Amino acid sequence: MTREVVTARPGTAFKELVALMNEHRVSGLPVVDRAGRPVGVVSEADTLVKQEHLTTATKPLFGRRRRDRWRRATGRDAKDLMTAPAITVAADATVTAAARLLAERNVRRLCVVDGDGLLVGVVSRRDVIGTFLRDDDAIRADVEEYVFKRGMWLFPGSLTVEVAAGVATLDGQVERRTTAQIAGQLTEAVAGVVGVHNNVRYELDDTVTSPL
């Protein structure tokens, strides 16, 4: 994510918004309140609506989308132009979770917030796409360190992983089926992983409920 974020306030004037985006070469600005919590986002698309030259005399009577575009076209500051509420993601969320939210909400960027809801960064589609360019060896090292060792506390050598073109293949044996499933789920969340082949074997299927 980008940590040094250029922001606007609800009262930031239209021309200042355009100047900020031009100066810092960004396509959107998070709008934050006095406490630093994101309340919306102003994008280049929001400012371009001005080109429609709508006036108060042409305010549409019907259609939520038409009224929304009229509001943006006649707006003078960030609170009129911004898309609200801001779509946020927790700072500790996985890349996979961020990618899913970007796709589900069909947005170009997410405001990253801490536990208090304060803006700490922005993650964009480009940030997410960039993770899939990670080297296979780096991905394999992360799976071994953060999934097998730190995430699951497995005995060294219990599981192995091979990565090719971002696809991780897990192998080895564990005691329980749920442990094998967790290994696959955690691996899916590692940055750069495109897919997972979970070949981990297990001795006990603890997902089956025994009859009373």
Tab-separated table of C-alpha atoms in Angstrom:
chain	number	residue	atom	x	y	z
A	1	MET	CA	0.000	0.000	0.000
A	2	THR	CA	0.956	3.676	-0.264
A	3	ARG	CA	1.571	5.105	3.199
A	4	GLU	CA	2.281	8.743	2.329
A	5	VAL	CA	-1.208	9.688	1.221
A	6	VAL	CA	-2.322	13.071	-0.055
A	7	THR	CA	-5.713	13.797	1.470
A	8	ALA	CA	-8.474	16.381	1.281
A	9	ARG	CA	-11.010	17.646	3.780
A	10	PRO	CA	-14.774	17.876	3.134
A	11	GLY	CA	-14.419	21.625	2.653
A	12	THR	CA	-11.492	21.498	0.212
A	13	ALA	CA	-12.461	23.596	-2.814
A	14	PHE	CA	-12.858	22.145	-6.302
A	15	LYS	CA	-9.855	23.912	-7.826
A	16	GLU	CA	-7.644	22.871	-4.919
A	17	LEU	CA	-8.694	19.243	-5.398
A	18	VAL	CA	-7.723	19.381	-9.059
A	19	ALA	CA	-4.437	21.111	-8.219
A	20	LEU	CA	-3.556	18.470	-5.599
A	21	MET	CA	-4.205	15.587	-7.985
A	22	ASN	CA	-2.187	17.290	-10.711
A	23	GLU	CA	0.712	18.225	-8.427
A	24	HIS	CA	1.060	14.794	-6.846
A	25	ARG	CA	0.120	12.879	-10.008
A	26	VAL	CA	-2.624	10.838	-8.359
A	27	SER	CA	-6.031	9.922	-9.751
A	28	GLY	CA	-7.918	10.184	-6.478
A	29	LEU	CA	-7.840	11.700	-2.996
A	30	PRO	CA	-9.233	10.242	0.228
A	31	VAL	CA	-11.389	12.758	2.064
A	32	VAL	CA	-10.864	12.652	5.831
A	33	ASP	CA	-12.621	14.280	8.762
A	34	ARG	CA	-10.877	16.241	11.516
A	35	ALA	CA	-9.892	13.057	13.333
A	36	GLY	CA	-8.310	11.551	10.222
A	37	ARG	CA	-11.052	9.037	9.459
A	38	PRO	CA	-11.876	8.570	5.750
A	39	VAL	CA	-15.379	9.716	4.838
A	40	GLY	CA	-15.166	9.514	1.052
A	41	VAL	CA	-12.957	9.637	-2.040
A	42	VAL	CA	-12.726	12.227	-4.805
A	43	SER	CA	-11.464	10.836	-8.113
A	44	GLU	CA	-10.612	12.352	-11.481
A	45	ALA	CA	-13.905	10.960	-12.768
A	46	ASP	CA	-15.768	12.919	-10.091
A	47	THR	CA	-14.144	16.197	-11.170
A	48	LEU	CA	-14.712	15.550	-14.871
A	49	VAL	CA	-18.474	15.605	-14.330
A	50	LYS	CA	-18.070	19.388	-14.217
A	51	GLN	CA	-17.633	19.289	-17.986
A	52	GLU	CA	-21.313	18.477	-18.364
A	53	HIS	CA	-22.078	22.127	-17.551
A	54	LEU	CA	-25.169	21.268	-15.531
A	55	THR	CA	-26.808	24.100	-13.573
A	56	THR	CA	-29.420	24.367	-10.860
A	57	ALA	CA	-31.988	25.008	-13.574
A	58	THR	CA	-31.488	21.547	-15.000
A	59	LYS	CA	-31.700	19.544	-11.776
A	60	PRO	CA	-33.334	16.205	-12.670
A	61	LEU	CA	-36.465	15.286	-10.787
A	62	PHE	CA	-36.134	11.532	-11.168
A	63	GLY	CA	-33.318	8.982	-11.150
A	64	ARG	CA	-30.837	8.630	-8.320
A	65	ARG	CA	-27.831	8.401	-10.635
A	66	ARG	CA	-28.882	11.506	-12.586
A	67	ARG	CA	-29.394	13.498	-9.392
A	68	ASP	CA	-26.014	12.283	-8.104
A	69	ARG	CA	-24.247	13.456	-11.278
A	70	TRP	CA	-26.013	16.794	-11.040
A	71	ARG	CA	-24.790	17.169	-7.444
A	72	ARG	CA	-21.217	16.512	-8.538
A	73	ALA	CA	-21.455	18.799	-11.559
A	74	THR	CA	-22.660	21.717	-9.450
A	75	GLY	CA	-20.515	20.911	-6.405
A	76	ARG	CA	-17.929	23.372	-5.163
A	77	ASP	CA	-15.998	21.297	-2.664
A	78	ALA	CA	-15.006	17.754	-1.724
A	79	LYS	CA	-18.142	16.914	0.226
A	80	ASP	CA	-20.251	17.552	-2.886
A	81	LEU	CA	-17.944	15.750	-5.298
A	82	MET	CA	-16.812	12.749	-3.275
A	83	THR	CA	-18.065	9.199	-3.485
A	84	ALA	CA	-19.216	8.253	0.000
A	85	PRO	CA	-18.899	6.399	2.224
A	86	ALA	CA	-15.240	5.539	1.774
A	87	ILE	CA	-14.596	1.834	1.168
A	88	THR	CA	-12.059	0.725	3.745
A	89	VAL	CA	-9.912	-2.290	4.521
A	90	ALA	CA	-8.079	-3.103	7.748
A	91	ALA	CA	-4.331	-2.561	7.830
A	92	ASP	CA	-3.774	-6.223	8.743
A	93	ALA	CA	-6.001	-7.588	5.959
A	94	THR	CA	-4.380	-9.962	3.467
A	95	VAL	CA	-3.671	-9.018	-0.136
A	96	THR	CA	-6.235	-11.616	-1.156
A	97	ALA	CA	-8.911	-9.927	0.967
A	98	ALA	CA	-8.058	-6.522	-0.496
A	99	ALA	CA	-8.175	-7.887	-4.048
A	100	ARG	CA	-11.555	-9.489	-3.400
A	101	LEU	CA	-12.973	-6.231	-2.009
A	102	LEU	CA	-11.635	-4.211	-4.952
A	103	ALA	CA	-13.332	-6.625	-7.341
A	104	GLU	CA	-16.607	-6.909	-5.423
A	105	ARG	CA	-17.035	-3.144	-5.045
A	106	ASN	CA	-15.607	-2.383	-8.509
A	107	VAL	CA	-13.365	0.400	-7.215
A	108	ARG	CA	-9.801	1.436	-8.045
A	109	ARG	CA	-8.580	2.028	-4.507
A	110	LEU	CA	-9.300	1.220	-0.865
A	111	CYS	CA	-8.640	3.360	2.182
A	112	VAL	CA	-6.528	1.390	4.658
A	113	VAL	CA	-7.450	2.056	8.292
A	114	ASP	CA	-6.044	1.081	11.673
A	115	GLY	CA	-7.955	-0.288	14.644
A	116	ASP	CA	-9.324	3.180	15.443
A	117	GLY	CA	-10.582	3.750	11.914
A	118	LEU	CA	-7.857	6.279	11.102
A	119	LEU	CA	-6.419	6.445	7.607
A	120	VAL	CA	-2.940	4.891	7.412
A	121	GLY	CA	-2.621	4.333	3.684
A	122	VAL	CA	-4.228	3.526	0.362
A	123	VAL	CA	-4.113	0.267	-1.580
A	124	SER	CA	-4.845	0.379	-5.302
A	125	ARG	CA	-5.461	-2.150	-8.034
A	126	ARG	CA	-1.885	-1.568	-9.181
A	127	ASP	CA	-0.591	-2.470	-5.716
A	128	VAL	CA	-2.497	-5.755	-5.785
A	129	ILE	CA	-1.461	-6.620	-9.338
A	130	GLY	CA	2.160	-5.930	-8.415
A	131	THR	CA	2.147	-8.682	-5.797
A	132	PHE	CA	1.591	-11.295	-8.514
A	133	LEU	CA	4.952	-10.366	-10.013
A	134	ARG	CA	6.787	-11.708	-6.956
A	135	ASP	CA	9.546	-14.226	-7.526
A	136	ASP	CA	8.577	-17.875	-6.939
A	137	ASP	CA	11.488	-18.378	-4.532
A	138	ALA	CA	10.336	-15.426	-2.430
A	139	ILE	CA	6.810	-16.841	-2.289
A	140	ARG	CA	8.103	-20.271	-1.277
A	141	ALA	CA	10.217	-18.730	1.487
A	142	ASP	CA	7.180	-16.850	2.822
A	143	VAL	CA	5.035	-20.011	2.875
A	144	GLU	CA	7.725	-21.887	4.778
A	145	GLU	CA	8.284	-19.055	7.258
A	146	TYR	CA	4.841	-17.520	7.783
A	147	VAL	CA	2.562	-20.504	7.127
A	148	PHE	CA	4.434	-23.620	8.255
A	149	LYS	CA	6.693	-22.149	10.941
A	150	ARG	CA	4.965	-19.106	12.440
A	151	GLY	CA	1.382	-19.699	11.339
A	152	MET	CA	1.000	-23.380	12.172
A	153	TRP	CA	3.980	-24.193	14.399
A	154	LEU	CA	4.650	-27.365	12.438
A	155	PHE	CA	7.654	-29.555	13.030
A	156	PRO	CA	10.294	-28.740	10.354
A	157	GLY	CA	9.890	-30.991	7.348
A	158	SER	CA	6.271	-31.934	8.099
A	159	LEU	CA	5.160	-30.126	4.958
A	160	THR	CA	6.925	-28.986	1.813
A	161	VAL	CA	6.017	-26.423	-0.825
A	162	GLU	CA	7.029	-25.903	-4.420
A	163	VAL	CA	6.052	-22.765	-6.332
A	164	ALA	CA	5.866	-22.451	-10.121
A	165	ALA	CA	4.464	-19.359	-11.844
A	166	GLY	CA	2.819	-18.365	-8.573
A	167	VAL	CA	1.049	-21.702	-8.056
A	168	ALA	CA	1.993	-23.331	-4.742
A	169	THR	CA	1.946	-27.110	-4.400
A	170	LEU	CA	1.800	-28.393	-0.824
A	171	ASP	CA	2.885	-31.891	0.100
A	172	GLY	CA	3.540	-33.928	3.225
A	173	GLN	CA	1.480	-35.441	6.003
A	174	VAL	CA	-0.240	-34.153	9.124
A	175	GLU	CA	-2.405	-35.735	11.767
A	176	ARG	CA	-5.751	-34.064	11.071
A	177	ARG	CA	-7.680	-33.093	7.957
A	178	THR	CA	-8.450	-29.641	9.357
A	179	THR	CA	-4.712	-29.007	9.700
A	180	ALA	CA	-4.248	-29.824	6.017
A	181	GLN	CA	-7.115	-27.475	5.128
A	182	ILE	CA	-5.670	-24.640	7.221
A	183	ALA	CA	-2.316	-25.036	5.468
A	184	GLY	CA	-4.034	-24.524	2.125
A	185	GLN	CA	-6.079	-21.554	3.307
A	186	LEU	CA	-3.088	-19.755	4.820
A	187	THR	CA	-1.026	-20.367	1.705
A	188	GLU	CA	-3.742	-18.821	-0.459
A	189	ALA	CA	-3.357	-15.604	1.539
A	190	VAL	CA	0.400	-15.280	0.907
A	191	ALA	CA	1.210	-12.337	-1.359
A	192	GLY	CA	1.845	-13.454	-4.918
A	193	VAL	CA	0.141	-16.838	-4.693
A	194	VAL	CA	-2.024	-17.392	-7.774
A	195	GLY	CA	-3.374	-20.797	-6.782
A	196	VAL	CA	-2.798	-23.734	-4.442
A	197	HIS	CA	-2.562	-27.466	-5.089
A	198	ASN	CA	-3.076	-29.000	-1.665
A	199	ASN	CA	-1.673	-32.542	-1.716
A	200	VAL	CA	-1.231	-32.746	2.045
A	201	ARG	CA	-2.234	-36.149	3.448
A	202	TYR	CA	-3.827	-36.688	6.855
A	203	GLU	CA	-4.384	-39.595	9.218
A	204	LEU	CA	-7.656	-38.535	10.872
A	205	ASP	CA	-10.671	-36.913	9.214
A	206	ASP	CA	-11.828	-34.723	12.090
A	207	THR	CA	-14.456	-33.048	9.919
A	208	VAL	CA	-16.698	-36.106	10.126
A	209	THR	CA	-19.122	-36.187	13.050
A	210	SER	CA	-19.381	-39.577	14.708
A	211	PRO	CA	-22.948	-40.903	15.148
A	212	LEU	CA	-24.293	-40.837	18.690
